[in-house]
Amino acid sequence: GAVNELLPWLLETLKSDSTSVEKNGAAQALSEVLGVLGSDHLDQLMPEIILGCSQNTSIQEGYLTMFKYLPFAMESAFQKYLPDILPIVIAALSNDVEGVREAAFNSAKAIIEIYATSSSSLLLPVIEKGILDPMWRIRESSVELLGRVIFKLSG
């Protein structure tokens, strides 16, 4: 039905040269649609989304933005992807394109917001590695993210 026509359009919007605002809207809508459709649809799309995070910066920005909304829309179904996604998000913090860096940082903040207490054993090693990264942007962002985790864990 209508949802099956909506999914390809939302995915195309994420991959297009559209504005950050449009990509944000498409990412949020796609996350909510996947939340309704269930984890099987997420499992079908995640390989494409993960692959898209290593393509051109326009596609990277769109797909990284998905990680800002999926933790809220599909908390338990998305959790199993954290080991695959966290290194991608941290690496994107040093991208030359500001939109990609911003998408990565906003996604990292959302992931911490949802999973800091339940998955700190997954989050902390990746953030710790980021603190020791040779790229200054990754180090700077990782220190800020560590602060957010500590704040979240301290209640």
mmCIF file of C-alpha atoms in Angstrom:
data_model
loop_
_atom_site.group_PDB
_atom_site.id
_atom_site.type_symbol
_atom_site.label_atom_id
_atom_site.label_comp_id
_atom_site.label_asym_id
_atom_site.label_seq_id
_atom_site.Cartn_x
_atom_site.Cartn_y
_atom_site.Cartn_z
ATOM 1 C CA GLY A 1 0.000 0.000 0.000
ATOM 2 C CA ALA A 2 0.960 3.570 0.672
ATOM 3 C CA VAL A 3 3.761 2.594 3.071
ATOM 4 C CA ASN A 4 5.442 0.496 0.375
ATOM 5 C CA GLU A 5 5.455 3.563 -1.902
ATOM 6 C CA LEU A 6 6.686 5.791 0.939
ATOM 7 C CA LEU A 7 9.787 3.743 1.841
ATOM 8 C CA PRO A 8 11.601 4.111 -1.512
ATOM 9 C CA TRP A 9 10.813 7.839 -1.621
ATOM 10 C CA LEU A 10 12.179 8.389 1.889
ATOM 11 C CA LEU A 11 15.318 6.396 1.066
ATOM 12 C CA GLU A 12 15.840 8.426 -2.112
ATOM 13 C CA THR A 13 15.468 11.659 -0.122
ATOM 14 C CA LEU A 14 18.152 10.453 2.305
ATOM 15 C CA LYS A 15 20.523 9.733 -0.601
ATOM 16 C CA SER A 16 19.781 12.879 -2.596
ATOM 17 C CA ASP A 17 21.482 16.275 -2.570
ATOM 18 C CA SER A 18 18.550 17.696 -0.608
ATOM 19 C CA THR A 19 19.072 19.984 2.376
ATOM 20 C CA SER A 20 19.944 18.802 5.887
ATOM 21 C CA VAL A 21 16.423 19.756 6.955
ATOM 22 C CA GLU A 22 14.883 17.502 4.296
ATOM 23 C CA LYS A 23 17.246 14.652 5.187
ATOM 24 C CA ASN A 24 16.347 15.075 8.864
ATOM 25 C CA GLY A 25 12.656 14.892 8.032
ATOM 26 C CA ALA A 26 13.124 11.840 5.825
ATOM 27 C CA ALA A 27 15.281 10.110 8.469
ATOM 28 C CA GLN A 28 12.736 10.779 11.199
ATOM 29 C CA ALA A 29 9.819 9.650 9.016
ATOM 30 C CA LEU A 30 11.663 6.525 7.865
ATOM 31 C CA SER A 31 12.571 5.656 11.467
ATOM 32 C CA GLU A 32 8.934 6.018 12.540
ATOM 33 C CA VAL A 33 7.695 3.966 9.558
ATOM 34 C CA LEU A 34 10.221 1.227 10.405
ATOM 35 C CA GLY A 35 9.049 1.403 14.021
ATOM 36 C CA VAL A 36 5.532 0.612 12.817
ATOM 37 C CA LEU A 37 6.594 -2.045 10.292
ATOM 38 C CA GLY A 38 8.803 -3.845 12.811
ATOM 39 C CA SER A 39 12.291 -5.224 13.215
ATOM 40 C CA ASP A 40 12.168 -7.431 10.091
ATOM 41 C CA HIS A 41 12.079 -4.327 7.906
ATOM 42 C CA LEU A 42 14.907 -2.767 9.917
ATOM 43 C CA ASP A 43 16.963 -5.942 9.459
ATOM 44 C CA GLN A 44 16.374 -5.761 5.689
ATOM 45 C CA LEU A 45 17.440 -2.105 5.469
ATOM 46 C CA MET A 46 20.390 -1.982 7.877
ATOM 47 C CA PRO A 47 22.974 -3.458 5.461
ATOM 48 C CA GLU A 48 22.108 -0.720 2.921
ATOM 49 C CA ILE A 49 22.176 1.983 5.615
ATOM 50 C CA ILE A 50 25.541 0.803 6.984
ATOM 51 C CA LEU A 51 26.974 0.605 3.456
ATOM 52 C CA GLY A 52 25.627 4.093 2.699
ATOM 53 C CA CYS A 53 27.667 5.494 5.584
ATOM 54 C CA SER A 54 30.829 4.849 3.563
ATOM 55 C CA GLN A 55 29.613 6.358 0.270
ATOM 56 C CA ASN A 56 29.636 9.984 -0.895
ATOM 57 C CA THR A 57 29.066 12.667 1.714
ATOM 58 C CA SER A 58 25.499 13.400 0.640
ATOM 59 C CA ILE A 59 24.505 9.765 1.212
ATOM 60 C CA GLN A 60 26.605 9.577 4.395
ATOM 61 C CA GLU A 61 24.818 12.550 5.927
ATOM 62 C CA GLY A 62 21.389 11.100 5.173
ATOM 63 C CA TYR A 63 22.115 7.645 6.509
ATOM 64 C CA LEU A 64 24.003 8.859 9.587
ATOM 65 C CA THR A 65 20.944 10.967 10.410
ATOM 66 C CA MET A 66 18.939 7.721 10.630
ATOM 67 C CA PHE A 67 20.964 6.815 13.719
ATOM 68 C CA LYS A 68 19.642 9.961 15.403
ATOM 69 C CA TYR A 69 16.049 8.705 15.214
ATOM 70 C CA LEU A 70 16.204 4.889 15.143
ATOM 71 C CA PRO A 71 17.204 4.578 18.828
ATOM 72 C CA PHE A 72 13.986 6.400 19.802
ATOM 73 C CA ALA A 73 11.725 4.630 17.278
ATOM 74 C CA MET A 74 13.091 1.088 17.695
ATOM 75 C CA GLU A 75 15.080 0.976 20.928
ATOM 76 C CA SER A 76 15.423 -2.789 21.390
ATOM 77 C CA ALA A 77 15.553 -3.760 17.689
ATOM 78 C CA PHE A 78 18.263 -1.164 16.974
ATOM 79 C CA GLN A 79 20.414 -2.075 19.985
ATOM 80 C CA LYS A 80 21.953 -5.155 18.343
ATOM 81 C CA TYR A 81 23.422 -2.916 15.619
ATOM 82 C CA LEU A 82 25.360 -0.707 18.053
ATOM 83 C CA PRO A 83 28.645 -2.665 17.689
ATOM 84 C CA ASP A 84 28.510 -2.093 13.899
ATOM 85 C CA ILE A 85 27.258 1.486 14.013
ATOM 86 C CA LEU A 86 29.296 3.090 16.795
ATOM 87 C CA PRO A 87 32.683 2.894 15.013
ATOM 88 C CA ILE A 88 31.075 4.323 11.846
ATOM 89 C CA VAL A 89 29.547 7.221 13.790
ATOM 90 C CA ILE A 90 32.797 7.985 15.637
ATOM 91 C CA ALA A 91 34.836 7.866 12.397
ATOM 92 C CA ALA A 92 32.391 10.274 10.727
ATOM 93 C CA LEU A 93 33.102 12.866 13.433
ATOM 94 C CA SER A 94 36.273 13.775 11.517
ATOM 95 C CA ASN A 95 34.644 14.121 8.087
ATOM 96 C CA ASP A 96 35.634 17.209 6.092
ATOM 97 C CA VAL A 97 31.964 18.039 5.474
ATOM 98 C CA GLU A 98 30.257 19.810 8.354
ATOM 99 C CA GLY A 99 26.840 18.252 7.595
ATOM 100 C CA VAL A 100 28.291 14.747 7.945
ATOM 101 C CA ARG A 101 30.098 15.647 11.190
ATOM 102 C CA GLU A 102 26.911 17.198 12.573
ATOM 103 C CA ALA A 103 24.814 14.150 11.610
ATOM 104 C CA ALA A 104 27.350 11.857 13.288
ATOM 105 C CA PHE A 105 27.520 13.934 16.473
ATOM 106 C CA ASN A 106 23.715 14.217 16.747
ATOM 107 C CA SER A 107 23.440 10.458 16.231
ATOM 108 C CA ALA A 108 26.052 9.778 18.883
ATOM 109 C CA LYS A 109 24.161 12.018 21.330
ATOM 110 C CA ALA A 110 20.893 10.146 20.608
ATOM 111 C CA ILE A 111 22.595 6.760 21.029
ATOM 112 C CA ILE A 112 24.017 7.878 24.385
ATOM 113 C CA GLU A 113 20.637 9.269 25.454
ATOM 114 C CA ILE A 114 18.933 5.911 24.873
ATOM 115 C CA TYR A 115 21.660 3.350 25.577
ATOM 116 C CA ALA A 116 24.080 4.895 28.127
ATOM 117 C CA THR A 117 22.643 2.913 31.029
ATOM 118 C CA SER A 118 21.757 -0.341 29.239
ATOM 119 C CA SER A 119 24.769 -0.583 26.888
ATOM 120 C CA SER A 120 27.576 1.366 28.531
ATOM 121 C CA SER A 121 29.830 -1.681 28.089
ATOM 122 C CA LEU A 122 29.396 -1.250 24.314
ATOM 123 C CA LEU A 123 29.616 2.551 24.267
ATOM 124 C CA LEU A 124 32.590 3.161 26.525
ATOM 125 C CA PRO A 125 35.290 1.176 24.646
ATOM 126 C CA VAL A 126 34.380 2.896 21.351
ATOM 127 C CA ILE A 127 34.410 6.346 22.965
ATOM 128 C CA GLU A 128 37.666 5.530 24.786
ATOM 129 C CA LYS A 129 39.254 4.539 21.484
ATOM 130 C CA GLY A 130 37.997 7.829 20.004
ATOM 131 C CA ILE A 131 39.684 9.798 22.800
ATOM 132 C CA LEU A 132 43.015 8.280 21.693
ATOM 133 C CA ASP A 133 42.396 8.786 17.947
ATOM 134 C CA PRO A 134 45.045 10.693 15.951
ATOM 135 C CA MET A 135 42.330 12.954 14.439
ATOM 136 C CA TRP A 136 41.710 15.942 16.707
ATOM 137 C CA ARG A 137 38.011 16.227 15.794
ATOM 138 C CA ILE A 138 37.386 12.635 16.864
ATOM 139 C CA ARG A 139 39.284 13.207 20.138
ATOM 140 C CA GLU A 140 37.376 16.419 20.874
ATOM 141 C CA SER A 141 33.957 14.910 20.122
ATOM 142 C CA SER A 142 34.765 11.704 22.004
ATOM 143 C CA VAL A 143 35.670 13.652 25.148
ATOM 144 C CA GLU A 144 32.365 15.514 24.929
ATOM 145 C CA LEU A 145 30.489 12.235 24.355
ATOM 146 C CA LEU A 146 32.238 10.651 27.347
ATOM 147 C CA GLY A 147 31.039 13.592 29.439
ATOM 148 C CA ARG A 148 27.493 12.926 28.259
ATOM 149 C CA VAL A 149 27.753 9.223 29.174
ATOM 150 C CA ILE A 150 29.092 10.059 32.636
ATOM 151 C CA PHE A 151 26.318 12.638 33.142
ATOM 152 C CA LYS A 152 23.712 10.094 32.024
ATOM 153 C CA LEU A 153 25.102 7.339 34.268
ATOM 154 C CA SER A 154 25.278 9.628 37.288
ATOM 155 C CA GLY A 155 21.577 10.363 36.911
#
